[in-house]
Amino acid sequence: MNIQGRILDEIIEAQKDIRKLQMNIHIKPEKYSPNMHMYFEQLENDPKFYYIINNSPMQLFYDYEKKLEHIVEMIYNPNFSKKQNVLNVLEYMRIMAMYENVKQRSTKDKEIMDLSRYPLFLSVFGKGFCYSQAKFTRDILLHMGITAGDFFVDIYKNDSRWIKTGIPHQETSVEIDSNYFAIDSTEYDGTLDGIQFKMQPQNKQKLKALNIRTDFSATQEEIKESRNFVLSKLVKDLGIDKISKQLNLEHKKDLQKQCTIMTFVESRLNLTKNLETHMISANLNGINIEVGKLIELLFYQNNIKYDIECRKNNRKNTIYNTRIGKSDICLCPALLYSNDINKPGILIRGSHFLKKDDKMILIHSLNAEVYQTYTNFINQGRLEVLNLAINNICKANNMDINTFIQSPMENMKKYAPEINVDSVIMRTLIKSIQNKLPKNGNSKLTAKSITQGVAKVATQSGMNNALKEYLQIINGKILEKNNEEYRRE
C-alpha cells in the first residue's frame, strides 16, 4: 500500500473510533470513569473536536497532507545532511508534539490513550502518545523524501529479572546511508541522551532481527544547529516575533523581560478542571503547546540565552538554565503554573530559582527589595498582556474601547475565550484606560495611548489595595509553602 492509502485508512479508522466513543460515553455513561467524563467534556468544548467528527475522511486526509507539506516546507533544509534533517524533525516534534498531558488514573481511562494514539489526533490537537508521535514523525520524514517506518517494542521492568509489562512502546525507524536506525520522538528531550529509547536486551535482539540499528548518534553542535534552525522557523510561523514586538520585549531588561513572558504564557494556560496532568499546556492561536516549549520559543526570539536540562525522573518537563544579570537562574516550567480552573495562574508554585551553594532558592525570598521588584514586574506584565489582548479584540472586531469596557469580562469570553483573565487585573486595567479616555466624548483610543500609563499603574502607589492584597496572597504564603516542598524534593 502506498503512503497516501495507508494514511487515509488510518484517518478512517480514527474518525470511526472517535465517533463510536462519543456515542458510547453518552449512551452508557456508567461504563466510564469520572476522569474520562471530564476529559471528554474538555474535548467536546473544543471546536477542533467537531472538525474531526463532522468532516469527511477525504477532507481530513487533504488537511493532514497539507499540514505535513507545510511542516516539511518550514523545517526541511536542502543544505543539511539527511541526518541533520532528521534532527530537525526531532526538534520539531519536541516542541510541537506534546505528550498527552492528561494522566490515565486507571485502566478505565484507556480510552484517553485510544483517542491520542492516532496521528490525526496529534496533528489537530498537538498532543498524543508514543504511538501517534512515532507515526507522525514517520509521516513527516516520508514527506521529506526520507525512507522511514515505525515499529513497537515491549517495555520490561527489572525486578531481579526482566519481566514484560505488557505495555508496548512505539518508535520510528529511519534510513541513513543504507542503514536503518531507531529514533524516539517521545523520549527525545533535546539532549544527546534522549535521542533513542533505552532498550532492554530483549528489544535489542528484536531490532537486530529487523536489521534496525540502535546507535543513532549526533554531536551537541549538530543538535544545537537543528534546534536554532527549527526555532527560527517556528517563531515566525506561530507569530512569536509579532507577539514579542507588541509586548515591547526587546527594550526590557532580563528580569522584566522574563516576567512579561511568564505572564503572557499564564494568560494562555489550558485549564483542565482538576484533571491530573503530566504537564501544563497553553493555547497559542488554537494550538496546544507545553508551557516550557512556549517559553523556549519566546526566549529564543528575545535573545535570552538558555541551556536545557532534564531531570532523570521528570523527562517530560524540561528545565531551563538561564541568567538574570550576573546570577545563574533555574527556570522550572513544571513548577510555574497551576492549571486548576479554581485557582489558575502564575507563581502558585514558584518560578525562578537562584542557584546558590548547591541549593535552589526562590528569588522572591531573597529580600524585600527583590520580592517587590519581581512582584511589580509580574503585575506590569499581566497588565500589558491583557492590554494587548484588548487592543487585538477591538482591532479585529472594529470596536471602540469605550464599547469594550462596558462589559469587559463578557467581551473577553465572547471574542477571546482562550485567554485567562483575572477580574482584579481587569479592574485595574479598565481604571487606567478610563483615566486615559478623552474628555471630548470621542471614545476611540489607540493602542499606544492605552499603553501609556499602564506601567505607572502597575509599579507606583496608584495600584489599588485589592491588587496589592491579591499579589501578597499569591506571592507570599503559597510561594513560601511550595518553596519548602521543593527543597525537600
Tab-separated table of C-alpha atoms in Angstrom:
chain	number	residue	atom	x	y	z
A	1	MET	CA	0.000	0.000	0.000
A	2	ASN	CA	1.298	3.496	-0.849
A	3	ILE	CA	1.815	6.229	1.759
A	4	GLN	CA	-1.394	8.105	0.945
A	5	GLY	CA	-3.514	4.944	1.039
A	6	ARG	CA	-2.162	3.962	4.453
A	7	ILE	CA	-2.709	7.479	5.867
A	8	LEU	CA	-6.293	7.554	4.554
A	9	ASP	CA	-7.022	4.155	6.140
A	10	GLU	CA	-5.664	5.403	9.490
A	11	ILE	CA	-7.825	8.533	9.265
A	12	ILE	CA	-10.962	6.490	8.510
A	13	GLU	CA	-10.206	4.252	11.491
A	14	ALA	CA	-9.527	7.241	13.771
A	15	GLN	CA	-12.753	9.034	12.878
A	16	LYS	CA	-14.772	5.833	13.280
A	17	ASP	CA	-13.344	5.135	16.743
A	18	ILE	CA	-13.781	8.735	17.946
A	19	ARG	CA	-17.404	8.814	16.777
A	20	LYS	CA	-18.045	5.457	18.463
A	21	LEU	CA	-16.580	6.667	21.751
A	22	GLN	CA	-18.653	9.855	21.616
A	23	MET	CA	-21.827	7.832	21.161
A	24	ASN	CA	-20.995	5.286	23.882
A	25	ILE	CA	-19.972	7.822	26.510
A	26	HIS	CA	-23.386	9.485	26.231
A	27	ILE	CA	-25.460	6.303	25.891
A	28	LYS	CA	-23.644	4.273	28.568
A	29	PRO	CA	-22.031	6.848	30.861
A	30	GLU	CA	-21.722	4.369	33.744
A	31	LYS	CA	-19.077	2.435	31.797
A	32	TYR	CA	-16.616	5.308	32.015
A	33	SER	CA	-14.694	6.806	34.910
A	34	PRO	CA	-15.282	10.384	36.185
A	35	ASN	CA	-11.808	11.211	34.898
A	36	MET	CA	-12.774	10.084	31.389
A	37	HIS	CA	-16.005	12.096	31.515
A	38	MET	CA	-14.057	15.239	32.466
A	39	TYR	CA	-11.520	14.589	29.713
A	40	PHE	CA	-14.219	14.082	27.091
A	41	GLU	CA	-16.132	17.157	28.239
A	42	GLN	CA	-12.967	19.163	27.671
A	43	LEU	CA	-12.655	17.710	24.167
A	44	GLU	CA	-16.278	18.469	23.289
A	45	ASN	CA	-15.759	22.112	24.287
A	46	ASP	CA	-13.040	22.390	21.655
A	47	PRO	CA	-14.241	23.255	18.110
A	48	LYS	CA	-11.425	21.100	16.701
A	49	PHE	CA	-13.184	18.007	18.060
A	50	TYR	CA	-16.182	18.655	15.795
A	51	TYR	CA	-13.830	19.298	12.910
A	52	ILE	CA	-12.789	15.619	13.226
A	53	ILE	CA	-16.338	14.350	13.846
A	54	ASN	CA	-18.185	16.228	11.103
A	55	ASN	CA	-15.795	16.345	8.151
A	56	SER	CA	-15.448	13.653	5.518
A	57	PRO	CA	-12.407	11.339	5.680
A	58	MET	CA	-11.214	12.779	2.373
A	59	GLN	CA	-11.315	16.316	3.753
A	60	LEU	CA	-9.425	15.203	6.859
A	61	PHE	CA	-6.909	13.415	4.632
A	62	TYR	CA	-6.449	16.511	2.461
A	63	ASP	CA	-5.889	18.725	5.520
A	64	TYR	CA	-3.493	16.197	7.094
A	65	GLU	CA	-1.425	16.069	3.910
A	66	LYS	CA	-1.477	19.848	3.696
A	67	LYS	CA	-0.171	20.130	7.256
A	68	LEU	CA	2.637	17.659	6.552
A	69	GLU	CA	3.603	19.636	3.447
A	70	HIS	CA	3.621	22.851	5.484
A	71	ILE	CA	5.870	21.315	8.155
A	72	VAL	CA	8.295	19.978	5.548
A	73	GLU	CA	8.408	23.304	3.716
A	74	MET	CA	9.149	25.004	7.032
A	75	ILE	CA	11.803	22.747	8.612
A	76	TYR	CA	13.485	20.945	5.697
A	77	ASN	CA	16.852	22.442	4.849
A	78	PRO	CA	18.320	21.346	1.481
A	79	ASN	CA	21.773	22.394	2.681
A	80	PHE	CA	21.647	19.976	5.607
A	81	SER	CA	22.650	16.326	5.500
A	82	LYS	CA	19.948	13.683	5.828
A	83	LYS	CA	20.909	13.088	9.456
A	84	GLN	CA	20.707	16.816	10.170
A	85	ASN	CA	17.205	16.982	8.689
A	86	VAL	CA	16.198	14.009	10.858
A	87	LEU	CA	17.347	16.094	13.838
A	88	ASN	CA	15.179	18.935	12.512
A	89	VAL	CA	12.171	16.614	12.668
A	90	LEU	CA	13.031	15.509	16.213
A	91	GLU	CA	13.349	19.138	17.305
A	92	TYR	CA	10.006	19.996	15.708
A	93	MET	CA	8.362	17.066	17.499
A	94	ARG	CA	9.974	18.035	20.811
A	95	ILE	CA	8.445	21.492	20.647
A	96	MET	CA	5.157	20.997	18.801
A	97	ALA	CA	4.035	17.409	19.563
A	98	MET	CA	3.309	17.380	23.282
A	99	TYR	CA	2.903	14.110	25.153
A	100	GLU	CA	-0.757	13.662	26.160
A	101	ASN	CA	-0.902	15.914	29.187
A	102	VAL	CA	-3.816	14.206	30.980
A	103	LYS	CA	-2.855	11.153	33.021
A	104	GLN	CA	-4.738	7.892	32.984
A	105	ARG	CA	-5.764	7.213	36.571
A	106	SER	CA	-6.816	3.601	35.977
A	107	THR	CA	-7.380	1.011	33.264
A	108	LYS	CA	-10.869	2.519	32.868
A	109	ASP	CA	-9.198	5.544	31.336
A	110	LYS	CA	-7.613	3.589	28.497
A	111	GLU	CA	-9.873	5.469	26.056
A	112	ILE	CA	-7.636	8.512	26.589
A	113	MET	CA	-4.812	6.519	25.051
A	114	ASP	CA	-7.155	5.118	22.385
A	115	LEU	CA	-8.016	8.662	21.268
A	116	SER	CA	-4.494	10.080	21.451
A	117	ARG	CA	-2.862	7.209	19.599
A	118	TYR	CA	-3.893	8.464	16.172
A	119	PRO	CA	-1.581	10.750	14.139
A	120	LEU	CA	-4.723	12.646	13.055
A	121	PHE	CA	-5.483	13.462	16.706
A	122	LEU	CA	-1.921	14.686	17.249
A	123	SER	CA	-1.965	16.847	14.114
A	124	VAL	CA	-5.215	18.529	15.203
A	125	PHE	CA	-4.737	18.828	18.983
A	126	GLY	CA	-0.933	18.970	19.171
A	127	LYS	CA	-0.645	16.110	21.664
A	128	GLY	CA	-0.524	12.324	21.673
A	129	PHE	CA	1.115	9.174	22.976
A	130	CYS	CA	4.152	7.335	21.664
A	131	TYR	CA	2.036	5.577	19.027
A	132	SER	CA	0.839	8.790	17.357
A	133	GLN	CA	4.168	10.561	17.888
A	134	ALA	CA	6.137	7.783	16.188
A	135	LYS	CA	3.722	7.634	13.241
A	136	PHE	CA	3.580	11.415	12.826
A	137	THR	CA	7.393	11.507	12.855
A	138	ARG	CA	7.361	8.755	10.203
A	139	ASP	CA	4.915	10.729	8.024
A	140	ILE	CA	6.979	13.943	8.190
A	141	LEU	CA	10.124	12.032	7.206
A	142	LEU	CA	8.361	10.279	4.327
A	143	HIS	CA	7.094	13.615	3.013
A	144	MET	CA	10.691	14.864	3.160
A	145	GLY	CA	11.630	12.008	0.868
A	146	ILE	CA	13.439	10.120	3.654
A	147	THR	CA	12.646	6.428	3.973
A	148	ALA	CA	11.035	5.753	7.357
A	149	GLY	CA	8.769	3.315	9.165
A	150	ASP	CA	7.536	2.602	12.668
A	151	PHE	CA	7.660	-0.402	14.993
A	152	PHE	CA	6.896	-1.296	18.598
A	153	VAL	CA	8.997	-2.728	21.382
A	154	ASP	CA	7.910	-4.254	24.666
A	155	ILE	CA	8.659	-2.448	27.904
A	156	TYR	CA	10.266	-4.609	30.587
A	157	LYS	CA	10.914	-3.957	34.252
A	158	ASN	CA	13.915	-5.384	36.032
A	159	ASP	CA	12.747	-6.920	39.295
A	160	SER	CA	15.696	-9.300	39.881
A	161	ARG	CA	14.882	-10.495	36.366
A	162	TRP	CA	13.460	-8.931	33.228
A	163	ILE	CA	9.631	-9.064	33.262
A	164	LYS	CA	7.473	-7.971	30.340
A	165	THR	CA	4.985	-5.300	31.490
A	166	GLY	CA	2.572	-5.836	28.607
A	167	ILE	CA	2.933	-2.169	27.653
A	168	PRO	CA	4.193	-1.563	24.105
A	169	HIS	CA	6.245	1.462	23.092
A	170	GLN	CA	6.167	2.791	19.521
A	171	GLU	CA	9.252	4.128	17.774
A	172	THR	CA	10.304	5.325	14.341
A	173	SER	CA	12.895	3.809	12.030
A	174	VAL	CA	14.769	5.976	9.544
A	175	GLU	CA	17.167	5.096	6.720
A	176	ILE	CA	20.506	6.908	6.628
A	177	ASP	CA	23.361	5.777	4.374
A	178	SER	CA	21.705	2.397	3.675
A	179	ASN	CA	21.301	1.685	7.414
A	180	TYR	CA	18.070	1.787	9.401
A	181	PHE	CA	18.227	3.496	12.808
A	182	ALA	CA	15.761	3.596	15.676
A	183	ILE	CA	14.773	7.086	16.838
A	184	ASP	CA	12.329	8.007	19.588
A	185	SER	CA	10.448	11.314	19.297
A	186	THR	CA	8.588	10.594	22.553
A	187	GLU	CA	11.702	10.384	24.716
A	188	TYR	CA	13.740	12.942	22.774
A	189	ASP	CA	14.281	15.896	25.105
A	190	GLY	CA	16.773	17.983	23.166
A	191	THR	CA	19.837	16.273	24.628
A	192	LEU	CA	22.258	13.633	23.337
A	193	ASP	CA	20.965	11.222	25.942
A	194	GLY	CA	17.380	11.473	24.750
A	195	ILE	CA	17.692	10.618	21.060
A	196	GLN	CA	16.847	6.938	21.354
A	197	PHE	CA	14.796	4.813	23.688
A	198	LYS	CA	16.798	2.992	26.343
A	199	MET	CA	16.125	-0.556	25.221
A	200	GLN	CA	16.298	-3.684	27.307
A	201	PRO	CA	18.346	-6.633	25.964
A	202	GLN	CA	15.242	-8.389	24.617
A	203	ASN	CA	14.377	-5.393	22.422
A	204	LYS	CA	17.891	-5.099	21.057
A	205	GLN	CA	17.636	-8.697	19.904
A	206	LYS	CA	14.323	-7.948	18.223
A	207	LEU	CA	15.733	-4.920	16.392
A	208	LYS	CA	18.784	-6.870	15.330
A	209	ALA	CA	16.439	-9.362	13.662
A	210	LEU	CA	14.652	-6.450	11.947
A	211	ASN	CA	18.032	-5.041	10.834
A	212	ILE	CA	17.403	-1.784	12.751
A	213	ARG	CA	20.408	-0.257	14.487
A	214	THR	CA	20.193	1.315	17.939
A	215	ASP	CA	23.262	3.548	17.726
A	216	PHE	CA	21.899	6.698	16.044
A	217	SER	CA	24.130	9.482	17.303
A	218	ALA	CA	24.774	13.165	16.835
A	219	THR	CA	27.001	15.793	18.339
A	220	GLN	CA	25.690	18.505	20.614
A	221	GLU	CA	26.696	21.026	17.965
A	222	GLU	CA	24.528	19.270	15.360
A	223	ILE	CA	21.581	19.202	17.762
A	224	LYS	CA	22.025	22.899	18.544
A	225	GLU	CA	22.221	23.766	14.841
A	226	SER	CA	18.954	21.935	14.157
A	227	ARG	CA	17.317	23.481	17.207
A	228	ASN	CA	18.208	27.021	16.173
A	229	PHE	CA	17.048	26.389	12.620
A	230	VAL	CA	13.669	24.958	13.693
A	231	LEU	CA	13.098	27.633	16.342
A	232	SER	CA	13.866	30.370	13.804
A	233	LYS	CA	11.119	28.979	11.564
A	234	LEU	CA	8.569	28.353	14.334
A	235	VAL	CA	8.759	31.842	15.867
A	236	LYS	CA	7.621	33.258	12.528
A	237	ASP	CA	5.097	30.512	11.820
A	238	LEU	CA	3.433	30.912	15.242
A	239	GLY	CA	3.637	34.707	15.308
A	240	ILE	CA	6.012	34.739	18.298
A	241	ASP	CA	8.009	37.515	16.630
A	242	LYS	CA	4.915	39.745	16.371
A	243	ILE	CA	3.819	38.990	19.948
A	244	SER	CA	7.290	39.907	21.203
A	245	LYS	CA	7.210	43.197	19.317
A	246	GLN	CA	3.731	44.047	20.601
A	247	LEU	CA	4.892	43.412	24.180
A	248	ASN	CA	7.966	45.594	23.577
A	249	LEU	CA	10.216	42.819	24.906
A	250	GLU	CA	13.334	43.953	23.073
A	251	HIS	CA	13.517	47.096	25.249
A	252	LYS	CA	13.113	45.306	28.589
A	253	LYS	CA	15.971	44.095	30.781
A	254	ASP	CA	16.497	40.473	31.824
A	255	LEU	CA	14.134	40.124	34.778
A	256	GLN	CA	11.357	42.294	33.389
A	257	LYS	CA	11.587	40.562	30.025
A	258	GLN	CA	11.267	37.123	31.606
A	259	CYS	CA	8.415	38.218	33.898
A	260	THR	CA	6.463	39.553	30.905
A	261	ILE	CA	6.999	36.251	29.088
A	262	MET	CA	5.743	34.321	32.136
A	263	THR	CA	2.590	36.426	32.310
A	264	PHE	CA	1.903	36.033	28.586
A	265	VAL	CA	2.085	32.245	28.911
A	266	GLU	CA	-0.092	32.446	32.046
A	267	SER	CA	-2.818	34.178	30.042
A	268	ARG	CA	-2.894	31.283	27.572
A	269	LEU	CA	-2.977	28.333	30.013
A	270	ASN	CA	-5.281	25.411	29.231
A	271	LEU	CA	-7.366	24.924	32.368
A	272	THR	CA	-8.275	21.278	32.888
A	273	LYS	CA	-10.939	21.141	35.612
A	274	ASN	CA	-8.984	19.196	38.212
A	275	LEU	CA	-7.727	16.585	35.749
A	276	GLU	CA	-4.365	15.216	36.845
A	277	THR	CA	-1.742	16.183	34.282
A	278	HIS	CA	1.728	15.109	33.195
A	279	MET	CA	2.442	18.707	32.273
A	280	ILE	CA	0.643	22.006	31.839
A	281	SER	CA	-0.097	23.285	28.361
A	282	ALA	CA	-1.010	26.590	26.768
A	283	ASN	CA	-3.232	27.556	23.858
A	284	LEU	CA	-1.497	29.634	21.225
A	285	ASN	CA	-3.793	30.521	18.320
A	286	GLY	CA	-5.731	27.283	18.827
A	287	ILE	CA	-2.583	25.138	19.088
A	288	ASN	CA	-1.803	23.133	22.237
A	289	ILE	CA	1.791	23.564	23.324
A	290	GLU	CA	3.545	22.594	26.547
A	291	VAL	CA	4.245	25.728	28.611
A	292	GLY	CA	8.002	25.103	28.725
A	293	LYS	CA	8.191	24.963	24.925
A	294	LEU	CA	6.216	28.199	24.534
A	295	ILE	CA	8.607	29.849	26.995
A	296	GLU	CA	11.534	28.449	24.996
A	297	LEU	CA	10.176	29.950	21.766
A	298	LEU	CA	9.814	33.334	23.463
A	299	PHE	CA	13.305	33.028	24.948
A	300	TYR	CA	14.782	32.279	21.540
A	301	GLN	CA	13.003	35.152	19.815
A	302	ASN	CA	14.091	37.606	22.506
A	303	ASN	CA	17.757	36.576	22.754
A	304	ILE	CA	17.508	35.074	26.241
A	305	LYS	CA	20.331	32.555	26.414
A	306	TYR	CA	19.495	29.195	27.984
A	307	ASP	CA	20.534	25.586	28.079
A	308	ILE	CA	18.341	22.530	28.548
A	309	GLU	CA	18.464	20.151	31.476
A	310	CYS	CA	16.197	17.192	32.167
A	311	ARG	CA	15.756	15.522	35.499
A	312	LYS	CA	16.107	11.783	35.491
A	313	ASN	CA	12.629	11.242	36.928
A	314	ASN	CA	10.905	14.031	35.029
A	315	ARG	CA	11.937	13.914	31.390
A	316	LYS	CA	8.670	15.326	30.091
A	317	ASN	CA	9.222	18.673	31.830
A	318	THR	CA	12.308	20.483	30.622
A	319	ILE	CA	14.315	22.727	32.946
A	320	TYR	CA	15.914	25.848	31.508
A	321	ASN	CA	19.155	27.227	32.936
A	322	THR	CA	19.485	30.925	32.176
A	323	ARG	CA	20.843	34.118	33.698
A	324	ILE	CA	19.388	37.292	35.145
A	325	GLY	CA	22.092	39.931	35.390
A	326	LYS	CA	25.098	38.103	36.836
A	327	SER	CA	23.102	35.368	38.572
A	328	ASP	CA	22.628	31.792	37.357
A	329	ILE	CA	18.922	31.034	37.334
A	330	CYS	CA	16.994	27.788	37.007
A	331	LEU	CA	13.533	28.061	35.474
A	332	CYS	CA	11.214	25.091	36.049
A	333	PRO	CA	8.076	25.326	33.852
A	334	ALA	CA	6.525	22.363	35.704
A	335	LEU	CA	6.506	24.483	38.875
A	336	LEU	CA	5.413	27.748	37.295
A	337	TYR	CA	1.680	27.456	36.988
A	338	SER	CA	-1.447	25.923	38.386
A	339	ASN	CA	-3.927	24.741	35.764
A	340	ASP	CA	-6.688	24.145	38.310
A	341	ILE	CA	-9.688	26.056	36.955
A	342	ASN	CA	-10.491	27.228	40.501
A	343	LYS	CA	-7.076	28.833	41.135
A	344	PRO	CA	-5.208	29.264	37.853
A	345	GLY	CA	-2.160	31.369	37.392
A	346	ILE	CA	1.479	32.133	37.738
A	347	LEU	CA	3.502	31.996	40.957
A	348	ILE	CA	1.205	29.433	42.540
A	349	ARG	CA	4.131	27.051	42.899
A	350	GLY	CA	7.183	29.129	42.104
A	351	SER	CA	9.155	30.240	39.072
A	352	HIS	CA	12.774	31.396	39.088
A	353	PHE	CA	15.212	29.613	41.361
A	354	LEU	CA	18.620	31.027	42.171
A	355	LYS	CA	21.478	28.521	42.156
A	356	LYS	CA	23.395	29.240	45.352
A	357	ASP	CA	25.694	26.879	47.292
A	358	ASP	CA	24.174	23.826	45.562
A	359	LYS	CA	20.720	24.925	46.719
A	360	MET	CA	17.733	26.170	44.737
A	361	ILE	CA	16.270	29.309	46.334
A	362	LEU	CA	13.224	31.160	45.054
A	363	ILE	CA	14.429	34.615	44.074
A	364	HIS	CA	11.330	36.129	45.709
A	365	SER	CA	12.552	35.020	49.115
A	366	LEU	CA	15.996	36.686	48.919
A	367	ASN	CA	14.952	40.026	50.402
A	368	ALA	CA	12.089	42.524	50.441
A	369	GLU	CA	13.528	44.627	47.610
A	370	VAL	CA	13.892	41.677	45.213
A	371	TYR	CA	10.431	40.454	46.200
A	372	GLN	CA	8.846	43.835	45.466
A	373	THR	CA	10.707	44.275	42.174
A	374	TYR	CA	9.628	40.841	40.993
A	375	THR	CA	6.048	41.462	42.122
A	376	ASN	CA	5.930	44.766	40.262
A	377	PHE	CA	7.264	43.232	37.042
A	378	ILE	CA	4.757	40.375	37.213
A	379	ASN	CA	1.940	42.825	37.803
A	380	GLN	CA	3.063	45.101	34.999
A	381	GLY	CA	3.395	42.106	32.688
A	382	ARG	CA	-0.158	40.992	33.440
A	383	LEU	CA	-1.484	44.443	32.645
A	384	GLU	CA	0.498	44.683	29.407
A	385	VAL	CA	-0.585	41.219	28.234
A	386	LEU	CA	-4.251	41.956	28.946
A	387	ASN	CA	-3.909	45.367	27.335
A	388	LEU	CA	-2.523	43.703	24.188
A	389	ALA	CA	-5.425	41.225	24.106
A	390	ILE	CA	-7.992	44.037	24.379
A	391	ASN	CA	-6.291	46.025	21.616
A	392	ASN	CA	-6.336	42.995	19.323
A	393	ILE	CA	-10.023	42.300	20.061
A	394	CYS	CA	-11.009	45.906	19.345
A	395	LYS	CA	-8.992	45.975	16.140
A	396	ALA	CA	-10.280	42.623	14.862
A	397	ASN	CA	-13.936	43.481	15.590
A	398	ASN	CA	-13.877	47.181	14.671
A	399	MET	CA	-14.898	48.022	18.241
A	400	ASP	CA	-14.013	51.204	20.096
A	401	ILE	CA	-12.518	50.864	23.559
A	402	ASN	CA	-15.459	52.513	25.315
A	403	THR	CA	-17.786	49.825	23.990
A	404	PHE	CA	-15.420	47.121	25.167
A	405	ILE	CA	-15.122	48.395	28.734
A	406	GLN	CA	-18.899	48.466	29.213
A	407	SER	CA	-18.773	44.659	29.635
A	408	PRO	CA	-15.073	43.743	29.660
A	409	MET	CA	-15.215	40.208	31.087
A	410	GLU	CA	-18.148	39.262	28.856
A	411	ASN	CA	-16.363	40.629	25.788
A	412	MET	CA	-13.215	38.668	26.643
A	413	LYS	CA	-15.237	35.438	26.899
A	414	LYS	CA	-17.033	36.197	23.648
A	415	TYR	CA	-14.102	37.276	21.487
A	416	ALA	CA	-11.096	35.577	23.137
A	417	PRO	CA	-12.345	32.624	25.239
A	418	GLU	CA	-8.868	31.030	25.190
A	419	ILE	CA	-7.374	33.894	27.218
A	420	ASN	CA	-7.460	33.642	31.015
A	421	VAL	CA	-8.343	36.901	32.730
A	422	ASP	CA	-8.205	37.715	36.429
A	423	SER	CA	-11.040	40.075	37.406
A	424	VAL	CA	-8.781	42.133	39.705
A	425	ILE	CA	-6.255	42.678	36.917
A	426	MET	CA	-9.096	43.604	34.566
A	427	ARG	CA	-10.498	46.177	37.001
A	428	THR	CA	-7.075	47.748	37.424
A	429	LEU	CA	-6.514	47.980	33.671
A	430	ILE	CA	-10.002	49.343	32.995
A	431	LYS	CA	-9.386	52.042	35.599
A	432	SER	CA	-6.175	53.089	33.824
A	433	ILE	CA	-7.984	53.067	30.452
A	434	GLN	CA	-10.817	55.206	31.796
A	435	ASN	CA	-8.302	57.724	33.114
A	436	LYS	CA	-6.826	57.977	29.612
A	437	LEU	CA	-10.125	58.347	27.726
A	438	PRO	CA	-10.566	61.757	26.071
A	439	LYS	CA	-12.926	64.165	27.778
A	440	ASN	CA	-14.430	65.440	24.498
A	441	GLY	CA	-16.742	62.485	24.023
A	442	ASN	CA	-14.588	60.765	21.414
A	443	SER	CA	-14.410	57.207	22.758
A	444	LYS	CA	-11.774	55.915	20.365
A	445	LEU	CA	-8.364	55.243	21.833
A	446	THR	CA	-5.279	53.971	20.075
A	447	ALA	CA	-3.202	51.044	21.304
A	448	LYS	CA	-0.357	53.448	22.020
A	449	SER	CA	-2.458	55.768	24.147
A	450	ILE	CA	-3.949	52.872	26.129
A	451	THR	CA	-0.460	51.552	26.855
A	452	GLN	CA	0.656	54.914	28.271
A	453	GLY	CA	0.150	54.875	31.984
A	454	VAL	CA	-0.164	51.084	32.328
A	455	ALA	CA	3.357	50.804	33.739
A	456	LYS	CA	2.614	53.704	36.077
A	457	VAL	CA	-0.475	51.981	37.426
A	458	ALA	CA	1.482	48.763	37.781
A	459	THR	CA	4.524	49.988	39.624
A	460	GLN	CA	3.572	53.092	41.587
A	461	SER	CA	1.347	53.708	44.579
A	462	GLY	CA	-1.641	54.104	42.282
A	463	MET	CA	-2.002	50.293	42.359
A	464	ASN	CA	-5.246	49.692	44.248
A	465	ASN	CA	-5.498	47.865	47.554
A	466	ALA	CA	-7.343	44.882	46.109
A	467	LEU	CA	-4.495	44.230	43.695
A	468	LYS	CA	-1.889	44.573	46.447
A	469	GLU	CA	-3.763	42.072	48.595
A	470	TYR	CA	-4.107	39.705	45.644
A	471	LEU	CA	-0.373	39.809	44.946
A	472	GLN	CA	0.530	39.311	48.600
A	473	ILE	CA	-1.569	36.146	48.761
A	474	ILE	CA	-0.218	34.706	45.537
A	475	ASN	CA	3.425	35.685	46.022
A	476	GLY	CA	3.663	35.213	49.754
A	477	LYS	CA	2.009	32.390	51.649
A	478	ILE	CA	1.597	29.956	48.773
A	479	LEU	CA	5.119	30.507	47.469
A	480	GLU	CA	6.779	30.008	50.831
A	481	LYS	CA	4.912	26.765	51.349
A	482	ASN	CA	5.877	25.388	47.948
A	483	ASN	CA	9.465	26.581	48.248
A	484	GLU	CA	9.860	24.357	51.308
A	485	GLU	CA	8.221	21.446	49.484
A	486	TYR	CA	10.576	21.935	46.503
A	487	ARG	CA	13.665	21.941	48.758
A	488	ARG	CA	12.547	18.707	50.409
A	489	GLU	CA	12.227	17.064	46.970
